[in-house]
mmCIF file of N, CA and C and ligand atoms in Angstrom:
data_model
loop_
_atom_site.group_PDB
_atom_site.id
_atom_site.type_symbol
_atom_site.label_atom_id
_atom_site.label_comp_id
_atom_site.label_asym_id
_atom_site.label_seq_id
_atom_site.Cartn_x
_atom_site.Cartn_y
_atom_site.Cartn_z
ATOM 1 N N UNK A 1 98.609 111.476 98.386
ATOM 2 C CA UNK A 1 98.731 110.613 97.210
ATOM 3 C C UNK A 1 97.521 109.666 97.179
ATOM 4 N N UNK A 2 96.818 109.419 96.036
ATOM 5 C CA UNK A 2 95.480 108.702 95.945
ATOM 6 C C UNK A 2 96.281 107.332 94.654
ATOM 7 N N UNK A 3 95.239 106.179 95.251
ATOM 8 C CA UNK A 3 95.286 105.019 95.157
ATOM 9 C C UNK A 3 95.291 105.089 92.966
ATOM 10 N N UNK A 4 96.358 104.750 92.608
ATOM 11 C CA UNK A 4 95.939 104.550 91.039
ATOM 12 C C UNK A 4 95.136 103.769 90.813
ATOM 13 N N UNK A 5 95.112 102.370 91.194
ATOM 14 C CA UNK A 5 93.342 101.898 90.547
ATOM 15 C C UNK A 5 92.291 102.249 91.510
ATOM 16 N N UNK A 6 92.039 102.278 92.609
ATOM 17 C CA UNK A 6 90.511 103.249 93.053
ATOM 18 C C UNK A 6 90.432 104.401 93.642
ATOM 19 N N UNK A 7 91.387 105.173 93.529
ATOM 20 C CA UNK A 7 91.783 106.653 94.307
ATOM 21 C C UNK A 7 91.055 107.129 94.999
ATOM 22 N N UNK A 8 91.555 106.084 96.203
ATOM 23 C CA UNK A 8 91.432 106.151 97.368
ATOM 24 C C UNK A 8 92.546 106.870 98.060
ATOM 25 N N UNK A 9 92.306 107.707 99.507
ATOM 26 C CA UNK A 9 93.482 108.044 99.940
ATOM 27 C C UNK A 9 94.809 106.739 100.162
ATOM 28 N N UNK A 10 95.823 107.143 100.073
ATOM 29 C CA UNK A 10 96.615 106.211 100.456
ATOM 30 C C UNK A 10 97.285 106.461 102.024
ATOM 31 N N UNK A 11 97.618 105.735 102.875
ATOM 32 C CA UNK A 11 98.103 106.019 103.503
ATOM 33 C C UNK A 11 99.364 105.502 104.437
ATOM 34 N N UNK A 12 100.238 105.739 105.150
ATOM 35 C CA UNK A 12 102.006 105.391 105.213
ATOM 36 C C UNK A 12 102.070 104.412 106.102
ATOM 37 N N UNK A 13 102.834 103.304 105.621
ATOM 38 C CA UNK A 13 103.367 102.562 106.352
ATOM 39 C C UNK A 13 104.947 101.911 106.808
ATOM 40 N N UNK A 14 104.956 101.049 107.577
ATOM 41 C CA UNK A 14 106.648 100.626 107.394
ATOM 42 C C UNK A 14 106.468 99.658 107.496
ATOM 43 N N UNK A 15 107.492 98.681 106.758
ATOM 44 C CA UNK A 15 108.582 97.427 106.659
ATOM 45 C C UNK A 15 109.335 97.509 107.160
ATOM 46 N N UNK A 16 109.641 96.450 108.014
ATOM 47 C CA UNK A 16 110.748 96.108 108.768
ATOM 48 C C UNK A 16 111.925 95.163 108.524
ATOM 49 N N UNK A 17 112.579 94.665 108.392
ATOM 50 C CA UNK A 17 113.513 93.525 108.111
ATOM 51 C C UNK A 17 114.764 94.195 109.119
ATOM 52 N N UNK A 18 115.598 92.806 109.382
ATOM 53 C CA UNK A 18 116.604 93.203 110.167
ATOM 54 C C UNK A 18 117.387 94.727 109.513
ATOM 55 N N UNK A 19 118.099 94.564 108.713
ATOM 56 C CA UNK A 19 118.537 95.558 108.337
ATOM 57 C C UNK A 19 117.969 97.243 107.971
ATOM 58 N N UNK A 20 116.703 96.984 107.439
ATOM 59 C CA UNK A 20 116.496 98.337 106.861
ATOM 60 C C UNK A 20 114.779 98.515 107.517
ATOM 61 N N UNK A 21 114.215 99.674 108.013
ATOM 62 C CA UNK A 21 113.030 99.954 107.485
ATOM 63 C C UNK A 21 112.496 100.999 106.314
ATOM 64 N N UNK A 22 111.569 100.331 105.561
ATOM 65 C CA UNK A 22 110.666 100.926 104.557
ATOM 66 C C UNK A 22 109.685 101.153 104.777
ATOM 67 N N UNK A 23 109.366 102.452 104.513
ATOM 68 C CA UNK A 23 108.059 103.302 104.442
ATOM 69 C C UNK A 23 107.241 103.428 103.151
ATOM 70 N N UNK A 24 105.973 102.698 103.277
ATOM 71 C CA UNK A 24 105.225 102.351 101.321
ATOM 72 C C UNK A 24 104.027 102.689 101.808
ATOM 73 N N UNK A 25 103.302 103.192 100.930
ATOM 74 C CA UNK A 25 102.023 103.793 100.728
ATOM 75 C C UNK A 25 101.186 102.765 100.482
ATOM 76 N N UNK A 26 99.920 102.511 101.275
ATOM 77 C CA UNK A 26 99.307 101.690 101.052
ATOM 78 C C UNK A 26 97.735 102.155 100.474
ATOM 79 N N UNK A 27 96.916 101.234 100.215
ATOM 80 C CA UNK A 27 95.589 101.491 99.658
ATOM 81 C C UNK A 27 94.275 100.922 100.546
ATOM 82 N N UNK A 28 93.633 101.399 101.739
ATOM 83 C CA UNK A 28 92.968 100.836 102.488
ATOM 84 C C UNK A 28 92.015 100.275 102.113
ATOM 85 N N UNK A 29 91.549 100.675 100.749
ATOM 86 C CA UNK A 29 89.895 99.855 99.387
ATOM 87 C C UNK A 29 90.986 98.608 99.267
ATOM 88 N N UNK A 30 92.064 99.017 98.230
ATOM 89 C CA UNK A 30 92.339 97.432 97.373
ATOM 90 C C UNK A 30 93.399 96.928 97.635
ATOM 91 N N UNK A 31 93.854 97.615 99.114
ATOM 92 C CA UNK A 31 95.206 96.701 99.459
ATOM 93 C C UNK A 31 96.405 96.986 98.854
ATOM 94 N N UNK A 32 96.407 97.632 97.694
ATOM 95 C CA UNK A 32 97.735 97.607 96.767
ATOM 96 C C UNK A 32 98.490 98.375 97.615
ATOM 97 N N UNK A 33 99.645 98.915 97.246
ATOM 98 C CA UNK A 33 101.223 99.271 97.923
ATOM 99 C C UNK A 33 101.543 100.136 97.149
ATOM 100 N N UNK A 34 102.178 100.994 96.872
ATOM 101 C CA UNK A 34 103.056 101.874 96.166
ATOM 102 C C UNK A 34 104.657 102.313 97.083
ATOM 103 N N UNK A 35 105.435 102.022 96.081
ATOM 104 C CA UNK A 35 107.106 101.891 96.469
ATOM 105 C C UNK A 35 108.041 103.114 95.649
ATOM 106 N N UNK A 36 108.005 104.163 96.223
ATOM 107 C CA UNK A 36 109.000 105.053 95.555
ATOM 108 C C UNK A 36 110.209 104.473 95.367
ATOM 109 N N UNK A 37 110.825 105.616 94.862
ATOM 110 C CA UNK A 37 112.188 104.725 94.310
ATOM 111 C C UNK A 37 113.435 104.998 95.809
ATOM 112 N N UNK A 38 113.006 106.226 95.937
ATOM 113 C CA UNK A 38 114.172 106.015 97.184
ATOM 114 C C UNK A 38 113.526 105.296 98.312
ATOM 115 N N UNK A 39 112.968 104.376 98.571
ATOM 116 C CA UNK A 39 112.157 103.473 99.192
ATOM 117 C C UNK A 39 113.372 102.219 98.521
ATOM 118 N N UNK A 40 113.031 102.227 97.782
ATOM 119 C CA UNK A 40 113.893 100.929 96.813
ATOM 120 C C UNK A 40 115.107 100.428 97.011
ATOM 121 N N UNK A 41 115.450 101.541 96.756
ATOM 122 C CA UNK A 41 116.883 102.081 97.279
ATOM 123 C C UNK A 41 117.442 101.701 98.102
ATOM 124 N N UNK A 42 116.792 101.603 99.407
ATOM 125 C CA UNK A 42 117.297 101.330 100.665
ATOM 126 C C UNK A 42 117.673 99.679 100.638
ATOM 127 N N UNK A 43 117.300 98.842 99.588
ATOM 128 C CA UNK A 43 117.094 97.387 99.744
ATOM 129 C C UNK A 43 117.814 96.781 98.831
ATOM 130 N N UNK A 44 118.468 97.807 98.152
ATOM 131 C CA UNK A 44 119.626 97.422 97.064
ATOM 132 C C UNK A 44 120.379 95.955 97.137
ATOM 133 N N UNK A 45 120.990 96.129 99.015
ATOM 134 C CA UNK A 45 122.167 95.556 99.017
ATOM 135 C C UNK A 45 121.367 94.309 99.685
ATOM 136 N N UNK A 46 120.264 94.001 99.510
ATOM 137 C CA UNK A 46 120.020 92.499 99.983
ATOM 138 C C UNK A 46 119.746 91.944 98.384
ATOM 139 N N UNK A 47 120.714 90.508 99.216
ATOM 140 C CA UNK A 47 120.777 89.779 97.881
ATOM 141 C C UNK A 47 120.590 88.415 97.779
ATOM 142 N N UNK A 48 119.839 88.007 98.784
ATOM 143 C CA UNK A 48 119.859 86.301 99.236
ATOM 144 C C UNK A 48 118.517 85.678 97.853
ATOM 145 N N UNK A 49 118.882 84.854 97.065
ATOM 146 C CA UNK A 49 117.640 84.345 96.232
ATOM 147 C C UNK A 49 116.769 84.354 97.339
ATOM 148 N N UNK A 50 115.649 83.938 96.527
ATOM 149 C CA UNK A 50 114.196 83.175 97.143
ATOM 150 C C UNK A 50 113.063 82.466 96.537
ATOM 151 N N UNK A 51 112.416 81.929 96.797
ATOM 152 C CA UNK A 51 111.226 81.244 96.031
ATOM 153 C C UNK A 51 109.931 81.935 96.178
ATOM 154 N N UNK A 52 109.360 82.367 95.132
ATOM 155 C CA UNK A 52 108.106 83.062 95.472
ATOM 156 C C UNK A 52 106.704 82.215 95.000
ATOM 157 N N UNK A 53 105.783 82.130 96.221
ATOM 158 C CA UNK A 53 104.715 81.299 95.147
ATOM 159 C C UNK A 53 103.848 82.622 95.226
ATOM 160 N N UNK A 54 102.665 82.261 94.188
ATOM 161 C CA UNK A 54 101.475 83.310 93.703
ATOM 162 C C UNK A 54 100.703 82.967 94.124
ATOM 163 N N UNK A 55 99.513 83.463 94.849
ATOM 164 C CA UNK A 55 98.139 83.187 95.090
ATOM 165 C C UNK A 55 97.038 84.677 95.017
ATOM 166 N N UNK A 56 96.104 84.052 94.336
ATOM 167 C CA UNK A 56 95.188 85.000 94.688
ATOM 168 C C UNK A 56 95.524 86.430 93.730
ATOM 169 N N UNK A 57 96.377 86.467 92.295
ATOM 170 C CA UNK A 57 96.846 87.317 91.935
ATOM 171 C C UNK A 57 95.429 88.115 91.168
ATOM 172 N N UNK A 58 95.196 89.355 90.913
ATOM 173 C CA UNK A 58 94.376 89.693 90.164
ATOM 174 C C UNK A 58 94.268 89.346 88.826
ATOM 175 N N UNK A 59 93.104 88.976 88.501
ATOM 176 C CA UNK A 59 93.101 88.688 86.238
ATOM 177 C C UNK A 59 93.758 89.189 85.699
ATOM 178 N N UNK A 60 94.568 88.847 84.666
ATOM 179 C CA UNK A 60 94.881 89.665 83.368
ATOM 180 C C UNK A 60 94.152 90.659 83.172
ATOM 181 N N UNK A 61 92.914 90.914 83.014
ATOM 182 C CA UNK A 61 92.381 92.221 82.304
ATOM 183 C C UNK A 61 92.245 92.946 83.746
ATOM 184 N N UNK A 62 92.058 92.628 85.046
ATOM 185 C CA UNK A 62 92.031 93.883 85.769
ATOM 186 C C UNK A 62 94.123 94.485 86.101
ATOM 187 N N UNK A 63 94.661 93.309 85.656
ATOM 188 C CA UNK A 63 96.314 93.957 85.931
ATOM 189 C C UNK A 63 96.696 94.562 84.445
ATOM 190 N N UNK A 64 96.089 94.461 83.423
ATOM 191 C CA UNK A 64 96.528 94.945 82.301
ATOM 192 C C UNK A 64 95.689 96.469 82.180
ATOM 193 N N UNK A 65 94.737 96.529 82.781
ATOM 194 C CA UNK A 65 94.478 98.159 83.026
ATOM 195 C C UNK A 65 95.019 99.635 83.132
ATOM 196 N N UNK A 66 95.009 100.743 82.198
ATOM 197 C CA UNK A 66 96.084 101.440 82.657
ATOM 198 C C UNK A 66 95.797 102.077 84.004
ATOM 199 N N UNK A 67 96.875 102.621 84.706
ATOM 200 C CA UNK A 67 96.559 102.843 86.143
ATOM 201 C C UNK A 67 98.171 104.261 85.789
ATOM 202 N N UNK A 68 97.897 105.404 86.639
ATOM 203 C CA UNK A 68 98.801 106.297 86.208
ATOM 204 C C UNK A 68 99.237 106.879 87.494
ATOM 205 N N UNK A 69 100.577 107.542 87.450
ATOM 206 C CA UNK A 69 101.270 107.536 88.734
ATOM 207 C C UNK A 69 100.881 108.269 89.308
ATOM 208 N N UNK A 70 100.829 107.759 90.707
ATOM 209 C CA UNK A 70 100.592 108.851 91.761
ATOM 210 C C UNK A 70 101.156 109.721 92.666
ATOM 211 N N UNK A 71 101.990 109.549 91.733
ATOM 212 C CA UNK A 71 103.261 110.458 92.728
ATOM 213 C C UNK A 71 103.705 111.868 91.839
ATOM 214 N N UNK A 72 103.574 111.814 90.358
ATOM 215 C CA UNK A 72 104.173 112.474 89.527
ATOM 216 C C UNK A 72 103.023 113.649 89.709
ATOM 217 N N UNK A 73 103.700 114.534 89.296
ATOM 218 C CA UNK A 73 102.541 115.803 89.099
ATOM 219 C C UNK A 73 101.281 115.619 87.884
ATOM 220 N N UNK A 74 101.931 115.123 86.815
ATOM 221 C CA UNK A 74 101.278 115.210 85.669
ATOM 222 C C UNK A 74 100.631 113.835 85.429
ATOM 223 N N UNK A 75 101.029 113.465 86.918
ATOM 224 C CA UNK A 75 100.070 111.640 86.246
ATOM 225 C C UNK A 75 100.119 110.675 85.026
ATOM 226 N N UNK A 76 101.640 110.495 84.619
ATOM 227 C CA UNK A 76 101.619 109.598 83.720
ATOM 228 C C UNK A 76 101.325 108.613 83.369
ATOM 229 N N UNK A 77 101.658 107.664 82.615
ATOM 230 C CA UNK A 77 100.679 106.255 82.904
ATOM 231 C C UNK A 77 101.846 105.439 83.125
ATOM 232 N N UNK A 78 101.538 104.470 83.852
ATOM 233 C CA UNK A 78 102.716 103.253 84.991
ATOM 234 C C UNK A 78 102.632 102.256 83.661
ATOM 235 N N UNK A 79 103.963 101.850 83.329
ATOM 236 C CA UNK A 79 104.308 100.978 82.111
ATOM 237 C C UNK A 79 104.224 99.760 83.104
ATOM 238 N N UNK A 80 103.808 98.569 82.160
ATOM 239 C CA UNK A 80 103.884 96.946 82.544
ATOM 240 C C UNK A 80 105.100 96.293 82.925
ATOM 241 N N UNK A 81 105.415 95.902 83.564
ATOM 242 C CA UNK A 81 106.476 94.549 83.574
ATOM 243 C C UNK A 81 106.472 93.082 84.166
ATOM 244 N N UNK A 82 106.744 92.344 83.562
ATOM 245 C CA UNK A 82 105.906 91.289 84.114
ATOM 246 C C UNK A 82 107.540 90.600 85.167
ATOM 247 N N UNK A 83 106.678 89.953 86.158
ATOM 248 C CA UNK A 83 107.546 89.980 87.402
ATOM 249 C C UNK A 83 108.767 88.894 86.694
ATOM 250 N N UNK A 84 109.703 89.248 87.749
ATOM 251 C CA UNK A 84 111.009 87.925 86.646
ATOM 252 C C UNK A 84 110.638 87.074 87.310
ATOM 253 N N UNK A 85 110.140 86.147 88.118
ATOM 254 C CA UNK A 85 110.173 84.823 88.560
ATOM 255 C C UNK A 85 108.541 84.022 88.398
ATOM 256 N N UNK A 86 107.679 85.396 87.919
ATOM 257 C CA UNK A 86 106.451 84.703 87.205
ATOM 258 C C UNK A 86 105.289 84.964 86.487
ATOM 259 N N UNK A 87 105.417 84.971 85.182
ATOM 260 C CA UNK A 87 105.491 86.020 84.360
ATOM 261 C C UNK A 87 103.751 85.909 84.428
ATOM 262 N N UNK A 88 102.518 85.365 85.142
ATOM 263 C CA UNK A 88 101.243 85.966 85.557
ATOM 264 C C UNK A 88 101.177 87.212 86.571
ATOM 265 N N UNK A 89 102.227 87.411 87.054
ATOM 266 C CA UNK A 89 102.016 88.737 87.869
ATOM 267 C C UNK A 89 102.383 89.542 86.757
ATOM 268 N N UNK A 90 101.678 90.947 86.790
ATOM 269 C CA UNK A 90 102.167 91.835 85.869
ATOM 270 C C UNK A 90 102.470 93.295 87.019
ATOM 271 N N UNK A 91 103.551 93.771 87.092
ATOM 272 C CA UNK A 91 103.438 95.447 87.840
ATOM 273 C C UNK A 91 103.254 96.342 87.292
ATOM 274 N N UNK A 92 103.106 97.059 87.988
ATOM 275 C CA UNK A 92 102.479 98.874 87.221
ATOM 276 C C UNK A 92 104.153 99.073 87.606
ATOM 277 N N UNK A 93 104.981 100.261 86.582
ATOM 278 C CA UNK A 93 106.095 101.087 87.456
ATOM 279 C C UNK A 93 105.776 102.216 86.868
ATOM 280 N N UNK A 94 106.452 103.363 87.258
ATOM 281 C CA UNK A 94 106.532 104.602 86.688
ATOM 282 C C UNK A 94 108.154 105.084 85.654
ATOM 283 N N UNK A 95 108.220 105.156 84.705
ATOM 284 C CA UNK A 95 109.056 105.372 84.135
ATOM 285 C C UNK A 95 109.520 106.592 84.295
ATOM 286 N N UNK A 96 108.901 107.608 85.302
ATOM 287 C CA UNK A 96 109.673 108.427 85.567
ATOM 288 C C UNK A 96 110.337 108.549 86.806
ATOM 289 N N UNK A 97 109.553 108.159 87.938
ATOM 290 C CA UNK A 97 110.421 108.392 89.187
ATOM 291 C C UNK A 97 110.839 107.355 89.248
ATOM 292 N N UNK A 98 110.043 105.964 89.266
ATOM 293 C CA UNK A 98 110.738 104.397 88.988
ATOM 294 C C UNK A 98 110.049 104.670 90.452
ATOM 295 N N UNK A 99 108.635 104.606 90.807
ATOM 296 C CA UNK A 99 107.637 103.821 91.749
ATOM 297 C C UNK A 99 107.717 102.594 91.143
ATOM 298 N N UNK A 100 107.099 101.789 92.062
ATOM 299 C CA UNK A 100 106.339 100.846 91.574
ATOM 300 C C UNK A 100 105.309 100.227 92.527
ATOM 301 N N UNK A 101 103.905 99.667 91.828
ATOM 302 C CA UNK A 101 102.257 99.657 92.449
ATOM 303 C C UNK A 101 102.367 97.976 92.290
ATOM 304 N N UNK A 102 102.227 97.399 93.819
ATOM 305 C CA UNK A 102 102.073 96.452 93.558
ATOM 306 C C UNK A 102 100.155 96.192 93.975
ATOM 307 N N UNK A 103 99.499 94.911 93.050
ATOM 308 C CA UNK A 103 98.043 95.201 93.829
ATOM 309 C C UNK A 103 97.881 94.166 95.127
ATOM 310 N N UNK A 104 97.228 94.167 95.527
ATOM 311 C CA UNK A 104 97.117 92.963 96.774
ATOM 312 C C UNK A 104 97.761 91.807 96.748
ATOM 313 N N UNK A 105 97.051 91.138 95.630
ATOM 314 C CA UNK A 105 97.295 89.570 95.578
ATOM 315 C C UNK A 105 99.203 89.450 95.233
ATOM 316 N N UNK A 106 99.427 90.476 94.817
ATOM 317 C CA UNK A 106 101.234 90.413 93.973
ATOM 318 C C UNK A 106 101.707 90.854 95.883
ATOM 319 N N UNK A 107 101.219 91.609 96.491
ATOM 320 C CA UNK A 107 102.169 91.531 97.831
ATOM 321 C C UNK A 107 101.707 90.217 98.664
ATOM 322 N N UNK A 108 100.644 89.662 98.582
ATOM 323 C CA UNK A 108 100.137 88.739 99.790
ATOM 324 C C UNK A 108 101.121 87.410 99.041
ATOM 325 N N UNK A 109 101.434 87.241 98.052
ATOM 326 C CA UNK A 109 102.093 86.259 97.067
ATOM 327 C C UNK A 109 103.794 85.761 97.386
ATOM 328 N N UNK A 110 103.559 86.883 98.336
ATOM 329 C CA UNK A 110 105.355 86.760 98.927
ATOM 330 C C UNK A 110 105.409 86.741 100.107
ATOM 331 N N UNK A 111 106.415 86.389 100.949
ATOM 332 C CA UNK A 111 106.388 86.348 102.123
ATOM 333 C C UNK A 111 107.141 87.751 102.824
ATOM 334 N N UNK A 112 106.707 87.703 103.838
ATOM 335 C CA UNK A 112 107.321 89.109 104.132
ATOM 336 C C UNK A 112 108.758 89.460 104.358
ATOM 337 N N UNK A 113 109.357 88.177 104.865
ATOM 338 C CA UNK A 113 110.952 88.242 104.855
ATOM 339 C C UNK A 113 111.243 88.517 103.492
ATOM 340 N N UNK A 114 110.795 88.047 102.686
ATOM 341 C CA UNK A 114 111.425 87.470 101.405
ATOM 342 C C UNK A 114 110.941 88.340 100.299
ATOM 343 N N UNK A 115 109.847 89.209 100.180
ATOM 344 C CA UNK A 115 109.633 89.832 99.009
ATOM 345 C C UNK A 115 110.323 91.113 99.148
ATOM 346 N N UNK A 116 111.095 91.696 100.180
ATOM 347 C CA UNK A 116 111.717 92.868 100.409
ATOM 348 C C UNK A 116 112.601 92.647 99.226
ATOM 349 N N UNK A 117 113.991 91.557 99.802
ATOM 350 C CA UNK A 117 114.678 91.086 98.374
ATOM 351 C C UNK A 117 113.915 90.928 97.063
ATOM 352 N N UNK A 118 112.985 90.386 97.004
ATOM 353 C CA UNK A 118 112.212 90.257 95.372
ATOM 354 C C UNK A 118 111.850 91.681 94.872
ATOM 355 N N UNK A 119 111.450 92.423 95.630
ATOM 356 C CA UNK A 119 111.644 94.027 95.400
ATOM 357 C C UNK A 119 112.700 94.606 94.851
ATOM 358 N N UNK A 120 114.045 94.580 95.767
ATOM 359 C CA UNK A 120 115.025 94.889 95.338
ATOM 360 C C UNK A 120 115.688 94.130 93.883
ATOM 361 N N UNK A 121 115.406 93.301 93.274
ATOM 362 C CA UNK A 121 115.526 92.492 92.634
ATOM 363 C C UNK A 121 114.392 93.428 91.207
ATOM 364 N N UNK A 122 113.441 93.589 91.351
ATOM 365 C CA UNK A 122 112.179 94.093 90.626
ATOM 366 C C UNK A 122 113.043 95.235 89.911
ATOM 367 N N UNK A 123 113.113 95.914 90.957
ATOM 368 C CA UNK A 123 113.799 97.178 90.956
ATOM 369 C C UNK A 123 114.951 97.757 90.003
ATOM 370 N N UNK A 124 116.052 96.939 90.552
ATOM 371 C CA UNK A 124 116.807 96.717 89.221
ATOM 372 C C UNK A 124 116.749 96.302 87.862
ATOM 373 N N UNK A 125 115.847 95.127 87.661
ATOM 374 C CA UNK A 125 115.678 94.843 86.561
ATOM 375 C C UNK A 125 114.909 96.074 85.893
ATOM 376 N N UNK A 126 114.011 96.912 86.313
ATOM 377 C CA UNK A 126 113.117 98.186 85.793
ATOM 378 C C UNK A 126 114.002 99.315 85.324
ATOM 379 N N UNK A 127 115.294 99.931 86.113
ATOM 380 C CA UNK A 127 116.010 100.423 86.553
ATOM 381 C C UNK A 127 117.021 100.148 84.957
ATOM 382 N N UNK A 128 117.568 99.093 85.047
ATOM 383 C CA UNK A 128 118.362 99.109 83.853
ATOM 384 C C UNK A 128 117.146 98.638 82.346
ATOM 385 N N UNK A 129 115.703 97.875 82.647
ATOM 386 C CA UNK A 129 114.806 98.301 81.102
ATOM 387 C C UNK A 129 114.541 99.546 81.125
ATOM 388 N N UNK A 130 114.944 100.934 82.046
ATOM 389 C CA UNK A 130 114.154 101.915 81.436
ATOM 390 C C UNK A 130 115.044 102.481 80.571
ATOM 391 N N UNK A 131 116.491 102.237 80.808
ATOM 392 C CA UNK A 131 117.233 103.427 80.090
ATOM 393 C C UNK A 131 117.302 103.395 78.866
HETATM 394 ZN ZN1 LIG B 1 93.153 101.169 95.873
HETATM 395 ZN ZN1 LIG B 2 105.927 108.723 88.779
#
């Protein structure tokens, strides 16, 4: 699987949290992440709020770029959503498998305990705008 904004190889990693590990594709050029959906999945059932601050997020015009999935055969293009707790982050998802590409600055923006839940949280909200 190659990187949607610099297709680059991507390559596998894991998340840890007490409960679950996740395995996400990372981008060794631009840092970004990619999160299948049964990745997602696994993080359903955490549900503790949290506070997220932003730093360092990419511009508007390089997050409003189209960028197309890398997982799908036919490479569709990853629809926008802008994050629920702050609406300068914008994500790439895939409306078909329901990935979703986060770029650097949108993962370094969370903490690592805590954006697993903001994930799971992402997720759903995408999950019930796609239908
Ligand atoms: Zn990249
Ligand atoms: Zn896809």
């Amino acid at each position: 699987m190659n990187c949607p904004r610099c297709q680059e190889q991507l390559f596998i990693s894991h998340i840890n949290d007490c409960k679950t590990s996740i395995e996400i594709d990372t981008c060794p050029n631009c840092k970004g992440i990619w999160f299948d959906k049964n990745e997602l999945s696994q993080i359903d059932d955490i549900i503790e709020p949290t506070f997220i601050e932003i730093r360092h997020i990419p511009n508007k015009d390089v997050q409003m770029e189209t960028l197309h999935c890398p997982s799908c055969n036919n490479s569709p293009r990853l629809q926008k959503a802008i994050h629920p707790r702050d609406s300068k982050v914008i994500i790439d998802y895939c409306p078909y498998c329901h990935g979703i590409w986060l770029d650097k600055g949108e993962l370094e923006a969370i903490q690592k305990e805590t954006w697993i839940v903001t994930l799971g949280k992402i997720a759903k909200r995408l999950v019930l705008a796609s239908r």
